[in-house]
C-alpha cells in the first residue's frame, strides 16, 4: 500500500517506522522540558506554526521535518544521536569554543547559567560532581573569589590576549561577568547534589594563588592574602553544608540536599552527572575549564556506574561523620593558613 503525502510517496511500513522514531524523539523531548513549560506553545513559537499544528506533531499525527527536528534539538540542547544511536563506540558531545575569546567565555558562562536554570526547574533533579578541583559553582562563592578565578581562567587557561599584560586587581573583571557568576552560584545552591572531593581538591586553587603571587601577577600583595581568606570562608561554608546536609546559605531560603565524600583515589578529572525528570546528562571536563556534554544513554550510565563505585570507595564526611569531616577540613584550613604565612613572609 502507498500513501501520498506532500508530493512524496511513502510505503506504509516506512511511514510507521518514521512515526516510531518520532515518538521516541517526542518522548525524550517531553522528559527534557520542565513540566511547568507548555511544550506545545514553545514548539509553535519556535517553528512558527499554529498550536494545533504543534499538537499534531507532539501526538505523532504529523511528521516532523528534518529542519524542524534540527531547530528543536538546537533550542532545547538535545542530541538526536543520543536518542537514536544504538552504537556503543560512538558518542556525540556538545561544547562551546573558548580559546582566545572573551566573548566565547561569556557565552560559556551564560550557557552554564541557563543549563542550571533548566535543571533547577526539573522534578527530582540531582547533581553528582566528582571534583578534581573546586567545583566551578563553588568558585563563585563570593565576588572576590569569583574575580580571581575569572581572571585566572581567562589569562592562564584560555590565553585571552587582552589579559596577558594585565595584573590582577578588583576592577579587572566586568560587573556583567561577576553578576553571571553570582547567579550560577545562587542557582546551584537550590539543586540537590552529592560531591566527591580529595585532599587536593581545594589545594589546586591555593597553588594558583601562590603561583600568581610569585609570578608578580598581583598588583598588591594584600590581594593574594584576601583571596586566600575568601577561599577559607568557602571551605567553612562547605563544612557547614556537609554538617547540615543541605546548602542552606541564608535563613528561610530554599534547602537543597547536600552530601560530601572524601576520596583517597585520584579522581583525574572533573566529572558531572545530572539526572532530571527521566533524562540523564554527563559533563566531562577538558582543557581545565571546558566540558563535553552528552545525553547518550549508554555513556551516561557508564559515568553513573563509575561515580557510584567511586562513592563506595570514598568516606562519607557529611551528616554524622563528625570526626572525618573535622580531619578533612582541618587539613584544608592548615594548607590555606600556611600559604598565607608564606606570602606574608615573602
mmCIF file of C-alpha atoms in Angstrom:
data_model
loop_
_atom_site.group_PDB
_atom_site.id
_atom_site.type_symbol
_atom_site.label_atom_id
_atom_site.label_comp_id
_atom_site.label_asym_id
_atom_site.label_seq_id
_atom_site.Cartn_x
_atom_site.Cartn_y
_atom_site.Cartn_z
ATOM 1 C CA UNK A 1 0.000 0.000 0.000
ATOM 2 C CA UNK A 2 1.266 3.520 -0.848
ATOM 3 C CA UNK A 3 0.396 6.783 0.926
ATOM 4 C CA UNK A 4 0.522 10.120 -0.923
ATOM 5 C CA UNK A 5 1.726 12.943 1.334
ATOM 6 C CA UNK A 6 3.228 16.375 0.458
ATOM 7 C CA UNK A 7 4.041 15.284 -3.092
ATOM 8 C CA UNK A 8 6.097 12.333 -1.816
ATOM 9 C CA UNK A 9 5.303 8.651 -1.751
ATOM 10 C CA UNK A 10 5.784 6.594 1.387
ATOM 11 C CA UNK A 11 5.264 2.925 1.856
ATOM 12 C CA UNK A 12 3.081 2.210 4.833
ATOM 13 C CA UNK A 13 5.933 0.476 6.666
ATOM 14 C CA UNK A 14 8.251 3.459 6.075
ATOM 15 C CA UNK A 15 5.641 5.847 7.473
ATOM 16 C CA UNK A 16 5.115 3.635 10.507
ATOM 17 C CA UNK A 17 8.872 3.497 11.051
ATOM 18 C CA UNK A 18 9.143 7.293 10.789
ATOM 19 C CA UNK A 19 6.478 7.770 13.448
ATOM 20 C CA UNK A 20 8.157 5.212 15.710
ATOM 21 C CA UNK A 21 11.350 7.259 15.558
ATOM 22 C CA UNK A 22 9.396 10.475 16.059
ATOM 23 C CA UNK A 23 7.577 9.004 19.056
ATOM 24 C CA UNK A 24 10.953 8.167 20.602
ATOM 25 C CA UNK A 25 12.156 11.709 19.919
ATOM 26 C CA UNK A 26 8.988 13.321 21.354
ATOM 27 C CA UNK A 27 9.158 11.172 24.491
ATOM 28 C CA UNK A 28 12.754 12.282 25.070
ATOM 29 C CA UNK A 29 11.755 15.902 24.431
ATOM 30 C CA UNK A 30 8.912 15.766 26.962
ATOM 31 C CA UNK A 31 11.267 14.321 29.578
ATOM 32 C CA UNK A 32 13.768 17.107 28.907
ATOM 33 C CA UNK A 33 11.454 20.110 29.178
ATOM 34 C CA UNK A 34 10.285 21.102 32.700
ATOM 35 C CA UNK A 35 6.660 20.244 33.456
ATOM 36 C CA UNK A 36 5.936 23.931 34.076
ATOM 37 C CA UNK A 37 6.659 24.745 30.416
ATOM 38 C CA UNK A 38 3.918 24.450 27.797
ATOM 39 C CA UNK A 39 5.714 22.382 25.181
ATOM 40 C CA UNK A 40 3.030 22.951 22.533
ATOM 41 C CA UNK A 41 3.296 26.747 22.940
ATOM 42 C CA UNK A 42 7.084 26.548 22.825
ATOM 43 C CA UNK A 43 7.092 24.407 19.683
ATOM 44 C CA UNK A 44 4.522 26.636 17.982
ATOM 45 C CA UNK A 45 6.646 29.735 18.639
ATOM 46 C CA UNK A 46 9.872 28.004 17.659
ATOM 47 C CA UNK A 47 8.594 26.529 14.375
ATOM 48 C CA UNK A 48 6.286 29.468 13.517
ATOM 49 C CA UNK A 49 3.239 27.209 13.295
ATOM 50 C CA UNK A 50 -0.171 27.154 14.955
ATOM 51 C CA UNK A 51 -0.748 25.491 18.314
ATOM 52 C CA UNK A 52 -2.949 22.913 16.598
ATOM 53 C CA UNK A 53 -0.083 22.026 14.225
ATOM 54 C CA UNK A 54 2.283 21.780 17.177
ATOM 55 C CA UNK A 55 -0.091 19.400 18.982
ATOM 56 C CA UNK A 56 -0.343 17.200 15.875
ATOM 57 C CA UNK A 57 3.432 16.865 15.820
ATOM 58 C CA UNK A 58 3.569 16.113 19.540
ATOM 59 C CA UNK A 59 0.844 13.454 19.082
ATOM 60 C CA UNK A 60 2.795 11.971 16.141
ATOM 61 C CA UNK A 61 -0.006 12.717 13.694
ATOM 62 C CA UNK A 62 2.213 14.951 11.542
ATOM 63 C CA UNK A 63 5.802 14.099 10.623
ATOM 64 C CA UNK A 64 8.488 16.482 11.854
ATOM 65 C CA UNK A 65 10.688 17.653 9.009
ATOM 66 C CA UNK A 66 14.464 17.429 9.236
ATOM 67 C CA UNK A 67 14.649 21.220 9.544
ATOM 68 C CA UNK A 68 12.074 21.238 12.362
ATOM 69 C CA UNK A 69 13.900 18.465 14.222
ATOM 70 C CA UNK A 70 17.165 20.398 13.927
ATOM 71 C CA UNK A 71 15.574 23.569 15.320
ATOM 72 C CA UNK A 72 14.092 21.677 18.260
ATOM 73 C CA UNK A 73 17.385 19.942 19.047
ATOM 74 C CA UNK A 74 19.273 23.242 18.903
ATOM 75 C CA UNK A 75 16.703 25.109 21.020
ATOM 76 C CA UNK A 76 16.491 22.505 23.787
ATOM 77 C CA UNK A 77 20.170 21.467 23.557
ATOM 78 C CA UNK A 78 19.446 17.797 22.945
ATOM 79 C CA UNK A 79 21.326 15.367 20.741
ATOM 80 C CA UNK A 80 19.417 13.368 18.140
ATOM 81 C CA UNK A 81 22.320 10.921 18.027
ATOM 82 C CA UNK A 82 21.986 10.270 21.754
ATOM 83 C CA UNK A 83 18.343 9.334 21.195
ATOM 84 C CA UNK A 84 18.576 7.197 18.084
ATOM 85 C CA UNK A 85 22.066 5.724 18.040
ATOM 86 C CA UNK A 86 22.470 2.219 19.463
ATOM 87 C CA UNK A 87 26.232 2.161 18.868
ATOM 88 C CA UNK A 88 28.380 1.703 21.957
ATOM 89 C CA UNK A 89 31.583 3.056 20.428
ATOM 90 C CA UNK A 90 30.328 6.453 19.217
ATOM 91 C CA UNK A 91 29.152 9.328 21.423
ATOM 92 C CA UNK A 92 28.040 12.770 20.252
ATOM 93 C CA UNK A 93 29.025 15.637 22.555
ATOM 94 C CA UNK A 94 28.374 19.373 22.648
ATOM 95 C CA UNK A 95 30.830 22.032 23.746
ATOM 96 C CA UNK A 96 31.477 25.766 23.449
ATOM 97 C CA UNK A 97 34.700 27.013 21.869
ATOM 98 C CA UNK A 98 36.519 29.052 24.497
ATOM 99 C CA UNK A 99 40.136 29.573 23.453
ATOM 100 C CA UNK A 100 41.336 33.137 22.812
ATOM 101 C CA UNK A 101 37.913 34.766 23.028
ATOM 102 C CA UNK A 102 36.399 36.775 25.879
ATOM 103 C CA UNK A 103 33.055 36.704 24.025
ATOM 104 C CA UNK A 104 33.089 32.899 23.906
ATOM 105 C CA UNK A 105 33.887 32.780 27.618
ATOM 106 C CA UNK A 106 30.879 34.963 28.391
ATOM 107 C CA UNK A 107 28.725 32.689 26.202
ATOM 108 C CA UNK A 108 30.068 29.704 28.122
ATOM 109 C CA UNK A 109 29.073 31.219 31.477
ATOM 110 C CA UNK A 110 25.627 32.180 30.180
ATOM 111 C CA UNK A 111 25.152 28.654 28.841
ATOM 112 C CA UNK A 112 26.151 27.243 32.227
ATOM 113 C CA UNK A 113 23.650 29.554 33.930
ATOM 114 C CA UNK A 114 20.854 28.508 31.547
ATOM 115 C CA UNK A 115 21.590 24.808 31.984
ATOM 116 C CA UNK A 116 21.441 25.171 35.766
ATOM 117 C CA UNK A 117 18.120 27.005 35.458
ATOM 118 C CA UNK A 118 16.749 24.121 33.407
ATOM 119 C CA UNK A 119 17.998 21.567 35.938
ATOM 120 C CA UNK A 120 16.596 23.535 38.890
ATOM 121 C CA UNK A 121 13.125 23.557 37.320
ATOM 122 C CA UNK A 122 13.082 19.813 36.690
ATOM 123 C CA UNK A 123 11.415 17.358 39.045
ATOM 124 C CA UNK A 124 13.695 15.116 41.121
ATOM 125 C CA UNK A 125 16.804 16.832 39.768
ATOM 126 C CA UNK A 126 20.167 15.879 41.272
ATOM 127 C CA UNK A 127 23.823 16.520 40.507
ATOM 128 C CA UNK A 128 26.744 14.215 41.307
ATOM 129 C CA UNK A 129 30.076 16.020 40.980
ATOM 130 C CA UNK A 130 33.449 14.262 41.084
ATOM 131 C CA UNK A 131 35.727 17.212 41.823
ATOM 132 C CA UNK A 132 39.408 17.134 40.986
ATOM 133 C CA UNK A 133 39.388 20.832 41.868
ATOM 134 C CA UNK A 134 36.786 23.093 43.480
ATOM 135 C CA UNK A 135 33.505 22.770 41.537
ATOM 136 C CA UNK A 136 33.042 25.829 39.345
ATOM 137 C CA UNK A 137 29.757 26.616 41.113
ATOM 138 C CA UNK A 138 31.550 26.970 44.474
ATOM 139 C CA UNK A 139 34.296 29.051 42.864
ATOM 140 C CA UNK A 140 31.686 31.801 42.656
ATOM 141 C CA UNK A 141 31.011 31.700 46.408
ATOM 142 C CA UNK A 142 31.988 35.369 46.797
ATOM 143 C CA UNK A 143 32.593 38.287 44.455
ATOM 144 C CA UNK A 144 36.311 38.496 45.279
ATOM 145 C CA UNK A 145 36.929 34.782 44.795
ATOM 146 C CA UNK A 146 34.893 34.937 41.570
ATOM 147 C CA UNK A 147 37.001 37.843 40.322
ATOM 148 C CA UNK A 148 40.232 35.913 40.821
ATOM 149 C CA UNK A 149 39.002 32.688 39.231
ATOM 150 C CA UNK A 150 37.515 34.516 36.235
ATOM 151 C CA UNK A 151 40.802 36.386 35.790
ATOM 152 C CA UNK A 152 42.920 33.241 36.180
ATOM 153 C CA UNK A 153 40.909 31.234 33.656
ATOM 154 C CA UNK A 154 40.962 33.973 31.032
ATOM 155 C CA UNK A 155 44.647 34.809 31.481
ATOM 156 C CA UNK A 156 46.278 31.425 32.060
ATOM 157 C CA UNK A 157 43.877 28.803 30.705
ATOM 158 C CA UNK A 158 42.082 30.428 27.766
ATOM 159 C CA UNK A 159 45.033 32.642 26.817
ATOM 160 C CA UNK A 160 42.799 35.609 26.021
ATOM 161 C CA UNK A 161 45.037 38.276 24.514
ATOM 162 C CA UNK A 162 43.826 41.341 26.410
ATOM 163 C CA UNK A 163 44.564 39.633 29.745
ATOM 164 C CA UNK A 164 48.167 38.680 29.033
ATOM 165 C CA UNK A 165 49.653 42.010 30.087
ATOM 166 C CA UNK A 166 47.200 42.708 32.911
ATOM 167 C CA UNK A 167 47.809 42.194 36.613
ATOM 168 C CA UNK A 168 45.026 41.200 38.943
ATOM 169 C CA UNK A 169 43.095 43.858 40.813
ATOM 170 C CA UNK A 170 39.467 44.195 41.874
ATOM 171 C CA UNK A 171 38.369 46.146 38.786
ATOM 172 C CA UNK A 172 39.776 43.821 36.132
ATOM 173 C CA UNK A 173 36.583 41.727 35.759
ATOM 174 C CA UNK A 174 33.400 43.306 34.404
ATOM 175 C CA UNK A 175 30.279 43.663 36.528
ATOM 176 C CA UNK A 176 28.396 41.598 33.949
ATOM 177 C CA UNK A 177 30.637 38.534 34.375
ATOM 178 C CA UNK A 178 30.521 38.870 38.158
ATOM 179 C CA UNK A 179 26.715 39.047 38.010
ATOM 180 C CA UNK A 180 26.523 35.890 35.883
ATOM 181 C CA UNK A 181 28.907 34.127 38.273
ATOM 182 C CA UNK A 182 26.754 35.088 41.257
ATOM 183 C CA UNK A 183 23.635 33.782 39.502
ATOM 184 C CA UNK A 184 25.362 30.469 38.774
ATOM 185 C CA UNK A 185 26.272 30.047 42.440
ATOM 186 C CA UNK A 186 22.787 31.012 43.644
ATOM 187 C CA UNK A 187 21.045 28.544 41.320
ATOM 188 C CA UNK A 188 23.419 25.711 42.227
ATOM 189 C CA UNK A 189 22.590 26.120 45.902
ATOM 190 C CA UNK A 190 18.980 25.239 45.071
ATOM 191 C CA UNK A 191 19.814 21.920 43.371
ATOM 192 C CA UNK A 192 20.340 18.743 45.433
ATOM 193 C CA UNK A 193 23.875 17.486 44.942
ATOM 194 C CA UNK A 194 26.468 14.951 46.001
ATOM 195 C CA UNK A 195 30.121 15.919 45.689
ATOM 196 C CA UNK A 196 33.254 13.778 45.822
ATOM 197 C CA UNK A 197 36.392 15.661 46.894
ATOM 198 C CA UNK A 198 40.004 14.701 47.585
ATOM 199 C CA UNK A 199 42.549 16.375 49.864
ATOM 200 C CA UNK A 200 43.863 18.144 46.739
ATOM 201 C CA UNK A 201 40.520 19.497 45.526
ATOM 202 C CA UNK A 202 40.916 22.862 47.235
ATOM 203 C CA UNK A 203 44.726 22.778 47.064
ATOM 204 C CA UNK A 204 44.627 23.445 43.312
ATOM 205 C CA UNK A 205 43.249 26.952 43.887
ATOM 206 C CA UNK A 206 45.758 27.567 46.705
ATOM 207 C CA UNK A 207 48.579 26.765 44.273
ATOM 208 C CA UNK A 208 47.059 29.048 41.624
ATOM 209 C CA UNK A 209 47.021 31.980 44.050
ATOM 210 C CA UNK A 210 50.588 31.320 45.213
ATOM 211 C CA UNK A 211 51.815 30.945 41.630
ATOM 212 C CA UNK A 212 50.263 34.273 40.625
ATOM 213 C CA UNK A 213 51.804 35.977 43.645
ATOM 214 C CA UNK A 214 55.267 34.567 42.967
ATOM 215 C CA UNK A 215 54.951 35.493 39.273
ATOM 216 C CA UNK A 216 54.081 39.109 40.052
ATOM 217 C CA UNK A 217 50.574 38.780 38.623
ATOM 218 C CA UNK A 218 49.015 40.605 41.600
ATOM 219 C CA UNK A 219 49.166 44.381 41.779
ATOM 220 C CA UNK A 220 49.102 44.256 45.555
ATOM 221 C CA UNK A 221 50.455 41.603 47.939
ATOM 222 C CA UNK A 222 47.432 42.056 50.212
ATOM 223 C CA UNK A 223 45.083 40.997 47.402
ATOM 224 C CA UNK A 224 46.573 37.495 47.335
ATOM 225 C CA UNK A 225 46.057 37.205 51.097
ATOM 226 C CA UNK A 226 42.490 38.498 50.764
ATOM 227 C CA UNK A 227 41.644 35.827 48.179
ATOM 228 C CA UNK A 228 43.147 33.089 50.348
ATOM 229 C CA UNK A 229 40.946 34.279 53.221
ATOM 230 C CA UNK A 230 37.943 34.188 50.853
ATOM 231 C CA UNK A 231 38.925 30.620 49.997
ATOM 232 C CA UNK A 232 38.989 29.787 53.709
ATOM 233 C CA UNK A 233 35.473 31.187 54.082
ATOM 234 C CA UNK A 234 34.358 28.984 51.178
ATOM 235 C CA UNK A 235 35.816 25.938 52.960
ATOM 236 C CA UNK A 236 33.893 26.920 56.089
ATOM 237 C CA UNK A 237 30.667 27.130 54.061
ATOM 238 C CA UNK A 238 31.249 23.687 52.515
ATOM 239 C CA UNK A 239 31.951 22.360 56.016
ATOM 240 C CA UNK A 240 28.619 23.775 57.186
ATOM 241 C CA UNK A 241 26.753 22.339 54.180
ATOM 242 C CA UNK A 242 28.273 18.939 54.956
ATOM 243 C CA UNK A 243 27.400 19.163 58.639
ATOM 244 C CA UNK A 244 23.791 20.171 57.970
ATOM 245 C CA UNK A 245 23.491 18.003 54.820
ATOM 246 C CA UNK A 246 21.978 20.892 52.883
ATOM 247 C CA UNK A 247 23.094 24.035 51.082
ATOM 248 C CA UNK A 248 21.083 26.467 53.182
ATOM 249 C CA UNK A 249 23.057 29.698 52.700
ATOM 250 C CA UNK A 250 20.561 32.012 54.376
ATOM 251 C CA UNK A 251 17.718 31.585 56.902
ATOM 252 C CA UNK A 252 14.352 30.802 55.276
ATOM 253 C CA UNK A 253 15.991 30.124 51.899
ATOM 254 C CA UNK A 254 15.075 27.021 49.911
ATOM 255 C CA UNK A 255 17.009 23.978 51.105
ATOM 256 C CA UNK A 256 18.753 21.593 48.716
ATOM 257 C CA UNK A 257 20.145 18.316 49.978
ATOM 258 C CA UNK A 258 23.952 18.063 50.064
ATOM 259 C CA UNK A 259 26.247 15.079 50.511
ATOM 260 C CA UNK A 260 30.051 15.155 50.616
ATOM 261 C CA UNK A 261 32.561 12.319 50.233
ATOM 262 C CA UNK A 262 36.331 12.258 50.629
ATOM 263 C CA UNK A 263 38.080 10.041 48.096
ATOM 264 C CA UNK A 264 41.581 8.692 48.690
ATOM 265 C CA UNK A 265 41.734 7.809 44.997
ATOM 266 C CA UNK A 266 42.909 10.296 42.393
ATOM 267 C CA UNK A 267 39.790 11.384 40.501
ATOM 268 C CA UNK A 268 41.718 12.525 37.424
ATOM 269 C CA UNK A 269 39.157 14.925 36.016
ATOM 270 C CA UNK A 270 36.116 16.985 36.914
ATOM 271 C CA UNK A 271 33.024 14.992 36.006
ATOM 272 C CA UNK A 272 29.361 15.895 36.478
ATOM 273 C CA UNK A 273 26.395 13.539 36.216
ATOM 274 C CA UNK A 274 22.906 15.053 36.190
ATOM 275 C CA UNK A 275 19.520 13.402 36.490
ATOM 276 C CA UNK A 276 16.367 15.435 35.831
ATOM 277 C CA UNK A 277 12.876 14.244 35.033
ATOM 278 C CA UNK A 278 13.676 10.989 33.234
ATOM 279 C CA UNK A 279 16.753 12.346 31.461
ATOM 280 C CA UNK A 280 20.428 11.885 32.310
ATOM 281 C CA UNK A 281 23.268 14.160 31.196
ATOM 282 C CA UNK A 282 27.021 13.889 31.695
ATOM 283 C CA UNK A 283 29.678 16.618 31.561
ATOM 284 C CA UNK A 284 33.326 15.590 31.194
ATOM 285 C CA UNK A 285 35.927 18.326 31.674
ATOM 286 C CA UNK A 286 38.775 19.004 29.270
ATOM 287 C CA UNK A 287 41.288 21.828 28.865
ATOM 288 C CA UNK A 288 40.889 22.588 32.609
ATOM 289 C CA UNK A 289 37.672 24.612 32.307
ATOM 290 C CA UNK A 290 35.577 23.482 29.362
ATOM 291 C CA UNK A 291 33.427 20.368 29.225
ATOM 292 C CA UNK A 292 31.984 17.889 26.746
ATOM 293 C CA UNK A 293 28.238 17.428 27.247
ATOM 294 C CA UNK A 294 26.307 14.340 26.195
ATOM 295 C CA UNK A 295 22.927 12.726 26.763
ATOM 296 C CA UNK A 296 23.999 9.426 25.213
ATOM 297 C CA UNK A 297 22.195 6.891 27.385
ATOM 298 C CA UNK A 298 24.829 4.180 27.457
ATOM 299 C CA UNK A 299 27.693 6.606 28.050
ATOM 300 C CA UNK A 300 25.854 8.416 30.852
ATOM 301 C CA UNK A 301 25.012 5.111 32.503
ATOM 302 C CA UNK A 302 28.700 4.187 32.403
ATOM 303 C CA UNK A 303 29.604 7.519 34.028
ATOM 304 C CA UNK A 304 26.955 6.921 36.684
ATOM 305 C CA UNK A 305 28.353 3.439 37.330
ATOM 306 C CA UNK A 306 31.893 4.856 37.701
ATOM 307 C CA UNK A 307 30.702 7.521 40.133
ATOM 308 C CA UNK A 308 28.802 5.015 42.272
ATOM 309 C CA UNK A 309 31.924 2.860 42.509
ATOM 310 C CA UNK A 310 33.963 5.939 43.420
ATOM 311 C CA UNK A 311 31.472 6.758 46.186
ATOM 312 C CA UNK A 312 31.677 3.194 47.535
ATOM 313 C CA UNK A 313 35.444 3.572 47.876
ATOM 314 C CA UNK A 314 35.183 7.025 49.453
ATOM 315 C CA UNK A 315 34.494 8.171 53.017
ATOM 316 C CA UNK A 316 31.248 9.965 53.789
ATOM 317 C CA UNK A 317 32.092 13.214 55.610
ATOM 318 C CA UNK A 318 28.656 14.822 55.658
ATOM 319 C CA UNK A 319 25.957 14.264 58.246
ATOM 320 C CA UNK A 320 27.005 12.326 61.358
ATOM 321 C CA UNK A 321 30.625 11.764 60.200
ATOM 322 C CA UNK A 322 31.882 14.491 62.553
ATOM 323 C CA UNK A 323 35.406 13.134 63.124
ATOM 324 C CA UNK A 324 36.152 12.503 59.441
ATOM 325 C CA UNK A 325 34.741 15.899 58.470
ATOM 326 C CA UNK A 326 36.855 17.693 61.095
ATOM 327 C CA UNK A 327 40.031 15.966 59.936
ATOM 328 C CA UNK A 328 39.345 16.764 56.278
ATOM 329 C CA UNK A 329 38.634 20.470 56.742
ATOM 330 C CA UNK A 330 41.352 20.858 59.365
ATOM 331 C CA UNK A 331 43.902 19.815 56.719
ATOM 332 C CA UNK A 332 42.291 22.209 54.257
ATOM 333 C CA UNK A 333 42.412 25.164 56.635
ATOM 334 C CA UNK A 334 46.027 24.432 57.582
ATOM 335 C CA UNK A 335 47.098 24.402 53.924
ATOM 336 C CA UNK A 336 45.445 27.797 53.369
ATOM 337 C CA UNK A 337 46.981 29.237 56.572
ATOM 338 C CA UNK A 338 50.443 28.037 55.520
ATOM 339 C CA UNK A 339 50.021 29.711 52.130
ATOM 340 C CA UNK A 340 49.012 32.969 53.822
ATOM 341 C CA UNK A 341 52.115 32.834 56.049
ATOM 342 C CA UNK A 342 54.398 32.120 53.093
ATOM 343 C CA UNK A 343 53.065 35.183 51.254
ATOM 344 C CA UNK A 344 53.277 37.398 54.352
ATOM 345 C CA UNK A 345 56.902 36.390 54.882
ATOM 346 C CA UNK A 346 57.887 36.542 51.209
#
